[in-house]
PDB file of C-alpha atoms in Angstrom:
ATOM      1  CA  MET A   1      96.637  92.067 127.586  1.00  0.00           C
ATOM      2  CA  TRP A   2      98.903  94.823 126.204  1.00  0.00           C
ATOM      3  CA  THR A   3     101.872  92.472 126.219  1.00  0.00           C
ATOM      4  CA  GLY A   4      99.861  90.035 124.106  1.00  0.00           C
ATOM      5  CA  ILE A   5      98.728  92.793 121.738  1.00  0.00           C
ATOM      6  CA  LEU A   6     102.325  93.889 121.157  1.00  0.00           C
ATOM      7  CA  PHE A   7     103.415  90.265 120.689  1.00  0.00           C
ATOM      8  CA  GLY A   8     100.548  89.650 118.229  1.00  0.00           C
ATOM      9  CA  LEU A   9     101.501  92.749 116.230  1.00  0.00           C
ATOM     10  CA  GLY A  10     105.136  91.678 116.101  1.00  0.00           C
ATOM     11  CA  VAL A  11     104.484  88.070 115.150  1.00  0.00           C
ATOM     12  CA  VAL A  12     101.969  88.843 112.404  1.00  0.00           C
ATOM     13  CA  ALA A  13     104.254  91.552 111.015  1.00  0.00           C
ATOM     14  CA  PHE A  14     107.128  89.037 111.049  1.00  0.00           C
ATOM     15  CA  ILE A  15     105.032  86.366 109.297  1.00  0.00           C
ATOM     16  CA  ASP A  16     103.861  88.895 106.687  1.00  0.00           C
ATOM     17  CA  GLU A  17     107.377  90.127 106.050  1.00  0.00           C
ATOM     18  CA  ALA A  18     109.031  86.699 105.956  1.00  0.00           C
ATOM     19  CA  LEU A  19     106.344  84.878 103.967  1.00  0.00           C
ATOM     20  CA  PHE A  20     104.891  87.440 101.555  1.00  0.00           C
ATOM     21  CA  HIS A  21     107.894  89.744 101.172  1.00  0.00           C
ATOM     22  CA  GLN A  22     110.888  87.421 101.316  1.00  0.00           C
ATOM     23  CA  LEU A  23     109.778  83.888 100.469  1.00  0.00           C
ATOM     24  CA  LEU A  24     106.950  84.440  97.991  1.00  0.00           C
ATOM     25  CA  HIS A  25     108.175  87.820  96.628  1.00  0.00           C
ATOM     26  CA  TRP A  26     104.565  89.002  96.317  1.00  0.00           C
ATOM     27  CA  HIS A  27     105.274  92.549  97.430  1.00  0.00           C
ATOM     28  CA  HIS A  28     107.478  94.862  99.475  1.00  0.00           C
ATOM     29  CA  PHE A  29     106.346  97.065 102.315  1.00  0.00           C
ATOM     30  CA  TYR A  30     106.614 100.049  99.965  1.00  0.00           C
ATOM     31  CA  ASP A  31     106.094  99.276  96.281  1.00  0.00           C
ATOM     32  CA  LYS A  32     105.853 102.796  94.838  1.00  0.00           C
ATOM     33  CA  SER A  33     109.562 103.124  94.101  1.00  0.00           C
ATOM     34  CA  THR A  34     112.519 101.016  93.051  1.00  0.00           C
ATOM     35  CA  THR A  35     113.173  97.432  94.116  1.00  0.00           C
ATOM     36  CA  ASN A  36     116.061  98.701  96.261  1.00  0.00           C
ATOM     37  CA  MET A  37     113.729 101.077  98.089  1.00  0.00           C
ATOM     38  CA  GLY A  38     111.280  98.200  98.527  1.00  0.00           C
ATOM     39  CA  LEU A  39     114.013  96.129 100.143  1.00  0.00           C
ATOM     40  CA  VAL A  40     114.954  98.996 102.467  1.00  0.00           C
ATOM     41  CA  SER A  41     111.306  99.377 103.463  1.00  0.00           C
ATOM     42  CA  ASP A  42     111.137  95.619 104.117  1.00  0.00           C
ATOM     43  CA  GLY A  43     114.178  95.927 106.367  1.00  0.00           C
ATOM     44  CA  LEU A  44     112.560  98.725 108.371  1.00  0.00           C
ATOM     45  CA  PHE A  45     109.362  96.689 108.625  1.00  0.00           C
ATOM     46  CA  HIS A  46     111.400  93.707 109.857  1.00  0.00           C
ATOM     47  CA  VAL A  47     113.058  95.902 112.498  1.00  0.00           C
ATOM     48  CA  PHE A  48     109.588  97.003 113.688  1.00  0.00           C
ATOM     49  CA  SER A  49     108.379  93.407 113.992  1.00  0.00           C
ATOM     50  CA  PHE A  50     111.562  92.358 115.801  1.00  0.00           C
ATOM     51  CA  PHE A  51     111.397  95.191 118.337  1.00  0.00           C
ATOM     52  CA  ALA A  52     107.674  94.655 118.948  1.00  0.00           C
ATOM     53  CA  THR A  53     108.227  90.956 119.603  1.00  0.00           C
ATOM     54  CA  ILE A  54     111.316  91.437 121.780  1.00  0.00           C
ATOM     55  CA  GLY A  55     109.717  94.353 123.638  1.00  0.00           C
ATOM     56  CA  SER A  56     106.698  92.209 124.432  1.00  0.00           C
ATOM     57  CA  ALA A  57     109.016  89.474 125.755  1.00  0.00           C
ATOM     58  CA  PHE A  58     110.499  91.935 128.254  1.00  0.00           C
ATOM     59  CA  LEU A  59     107.021  93.045 129.302  1.00  0.00           C
ATOM     60  CA  LEU A  60     105.977  89.399 129.624  1.00  0.00           C
ATOM     61  CA  ALA A  61     108.981  88.652 131.833  1.00  0.00           C
ATOM     62  CA  ASP A  62     108.011  91.590 134.038  1.00  0.00           C
ATOM     63  CA  LEU A  63     104.463  90.244 134.311  1.00  0.00           C
ATOM     64  CA  HIS A  64     105.824  86.873 135.423  1.00  0.00           C
ATOM     65  CA  ARG A  65     108.092  88.557 137.949  1.00  0.00           C
ATOM     66  CA  LYS A  66     105.117  90.409 139.409  1.00  0.00           C
ATOM     67  CA  HIS A  67     102.962  87.233 139.312  1.00  0.00           C
ATOM     68  CA  GLY A  68     100.522  89.055 137.027  1.00  0.00           C
ATOM     69  CA  PHE A  69     100.575  86.740 134.021  1.00  0.00           C
ATOM     70  CA  TRP A  70      97.229  85.339 132.873  1.00  0.00           C
ATOM     71  CA  LEU A  71      97.590  82.993 129.880  1.00  0.00           C
ATOM     72  CA  LYS A  72      94.048  83.296 128.513  1.00  0.00           C
ATOM     73  CA  ARG A  73      94.152  87.113 128.671  1.00  0.00           C
ATOM     74  CA  TRP A  74      97.585  87.154 127.051  1.00  0.00           C
ATOM     75  CA  LEU A  75      96.331  84.902 124.232  1.00  0.00           C
ATOM     76  CA  GLY A  76      93.337  87.205 123.786  1.00  0.00           C
ATOM     77  CA  GLY A  77      95.746  90.104 123.409  1.00  0.00           C
ATOM     78  CA  ILE A  78      97.791  88.165 120.836  1.00  0.00           C
ATOM     79  CA  PHE A  79      94.731  87.412 118.701  1.00  0.00           C
ATOM     80  CA  LEU A  80      93.470  90.987 119.011  1.00  0.00           C
ATOM     81  CA  GLY A  81      96.858  92.533 118.176  1.00  0.00           C
ATOM     82  CA  ALA A  82      97.402  90.183 115.242  1.00  0.00           C
ATOM     83  CA  GLY A  83      93.936  90.815 113.836  1.00  0.00           C
ATOM     84  CA  VAL A  84      94.064  94.585 114.261  1.00  0.00           C
ATOM     85  CA  PHE A  85      97.458  94.741 112.571  1.00  0.00           C
ATOM     86  CA  GLN A  86      96.283  92.577 109.669  1.00  0.00           C
ATOM     87  CA  LEU A  87      93.051  94.540 109.225  1.00  0.00           C
ATOM     88  CA  TYR A  88      94.991  97.835 109.367  1.00  0.00           C
ATOM     89  CA  ASP A  89      97.393  96.470 106.754  1.00  0.00           C
ATOM     90  CA  GLY A  90      94.572  95.198 104.531  1.00  0.00           C
ATOM     91  CA  ILE A  91      92.439  98.342 104.645  1.00  0.00           C
ATOM     92  CA  ILE A  92      94.733 101.288 105.386  1.00  0.00           C
ATOM     93  CA  GLN A  93      98.035 100.254 103.787  1.00  0.00           C
ATOM     94  CA  HIS A  94      96.644  98.207 100.880  1.00  0.00           C
ATOM     95  CA  LYS A  95      93.569 100.212  99.904  1.00  0.00           C
ATOM     96  CA  LEU A  96      93.735 103.747 101.323  1.00  0.00           C
ATOM     97  CA  MET A  97      97.474 104.471 101.265  1.00  0.00           C
ATOM     98  CA  ARG A  98      98.210 102.040  98.415  1.00  0.00           C
ATOM     99  CA  LEU A  99     101.702 101.322  99.783  1.00  0.00           C
ATOM    100  CA  HIS A 100     101.455  97.828  98.359  1.00  0.00           C
ATOM    101  CA  GLN A 101      98.949  95.132  97.459  1.00  0.00           C
ATOM    102  CA  ILE A 102      98.980  91.554  98.671  1.00  0.00           C
ATOM    103  CA  ARG A 103      99.860  90.388  95.192  1.00  0.00           C
ATOM    104  CA  TYR A 104     100.168  91.845  91.701  1.00  0.00           C
ATOM    105  CA  ASN A 105      99.009  90.781  88.235  1.00  0.00           C
ATOM    106  CA  VAL A 106      96.190  88.585  89.560  1.00  0.00           C
ATOM    107  CA  ASN A 107      92.553  89.122  90.508  1.00  0.00           C
ATOM    108  CA  ILE A 108      93.177  90.773  93.889  1.00  0.00           C
ATOM    109  CA  LEU A 109      89.615  90.449  95.231  1.00  0.00           C
ATOM    110  CA  PRO A 110      89.935  86.871  96.602  1.00  0.00           C
ATOM    111  CA  TYR A 111      93.215  87.802  98.293  1.00  0.00           C
ATOM    112  CA  ASP A 112      91.679  90.913  99.865  1.00  0.00           C
ATOM    113  CA  VAL A 113      88.637  88.994 101.077  1.00  0.00           C
ATOM    114  CA  VAL A 114      90.685  86.205 102.663  1.00  0.00           C
ATOM    115  CA  TRP A 115      93.163  88.690 104.183  1.00  0.00           C
ATOM    116  CA  ASN A 116      90.480  90.830 105.813  1.00  0.00           C
ATOM    117  CA  VAL A 117      88.192  87.955 106.835  1.00  0.00           C
ATOM    118  CA  VAL A 118      91.098  86.219 108.585  1.00  0.00           C
ATOM    119  CA  ALA A 119      91.875  89.532 110.316  1.00  0.00           C
ATOM    120  CA  ALA A 120      88.254  89.852 111.470  1.00  0.00           C
ATOM    121  CA  ILE A 121      88.257  86.261 112.763  1.00  0.00           C
ATOM    122  CA  LEU A 122      91.440  86.937 114.754  1.00  0.00           C
ATOM    123  CA  ILE A 123      89.870  90.075 116.242  1.00  0.00           C
ATOM    124  CA  VAL A 124      86.676  88.230 117.215  1.00  0.00           C
ATOM    125  CA  ILE A 125      88.658  85.412 118.870  1.00  0.00           C
ATOM    126  CA  GLY A 126      90.716  87.996 120.752  1.00  0.00           C
ATOM    127  CA  ILE A 127      87.639  89.895 121.932  1.00  0.00           C
ATOM    128  CA  ILE A 128      85.927  86.677 123.073  1.00  0.00           C
ATOM    129  CA  LEU A 129      88.985  85.637 125.089  1.00  0.00           C
ATOM    130  CA  LEU A 130      89.329  89.104 126.614  1.00  0.00           C
ATOM    131  CA  VAL A 131      85.641  89.319 127.522  1.00  0.00           C
ATOM    132  CA  GLN A 132      85.889  85.898 129.177  1.00  0.00           C
ATOM    133  CA  THR A 133      88.749  87.180 131.323  1.00  0.00           C
ATOM    134  CA  ASN A 134      87.206  90.552 132.085  1.00  0.00           C
ATOM    135  CA  GLN A 135      85.684  89.468 135.381  1.00  0.00           C
ATOM    136  CA  LYS A 136      85.962  91.310 138.637  1.00  0.00           C
ATOM    137  CA  GLY A 137      88.320  89.735 141.075  1.00  0.00           C
ATOM    138  CA  HIS A 138      91.009  88.950 138.482  1.00  0.00           C
TER     139      HIS A 138
END
């Protein structure tokens, strides 16, 4: 489960950084300074997502070596990790810390709703998968 959570965090962080930061140019990880500082913060964010994803791959390989891999539980961890990261980003980083918004110069409410609803859906899917695999004997 923890391997999946770390993988989910890393993948969603990577998707956020690549899509919203680099391709769409909607925001940087830290938008309260210069564009150069925003790019540096994006680089640090990218490093985090890379290490989380690669670290989870090493943990996953260890699980396989120990014959402890369970696909459905791992997928539950991925959904849970992805959803928790996205909800943290949407509530803590966007609203409480105000590091950045999803997008600027538009009505932000629809973006916030979609962002956080998708996060909640990911969390629910993850919890359902984990509950289904939380049986004694496994």
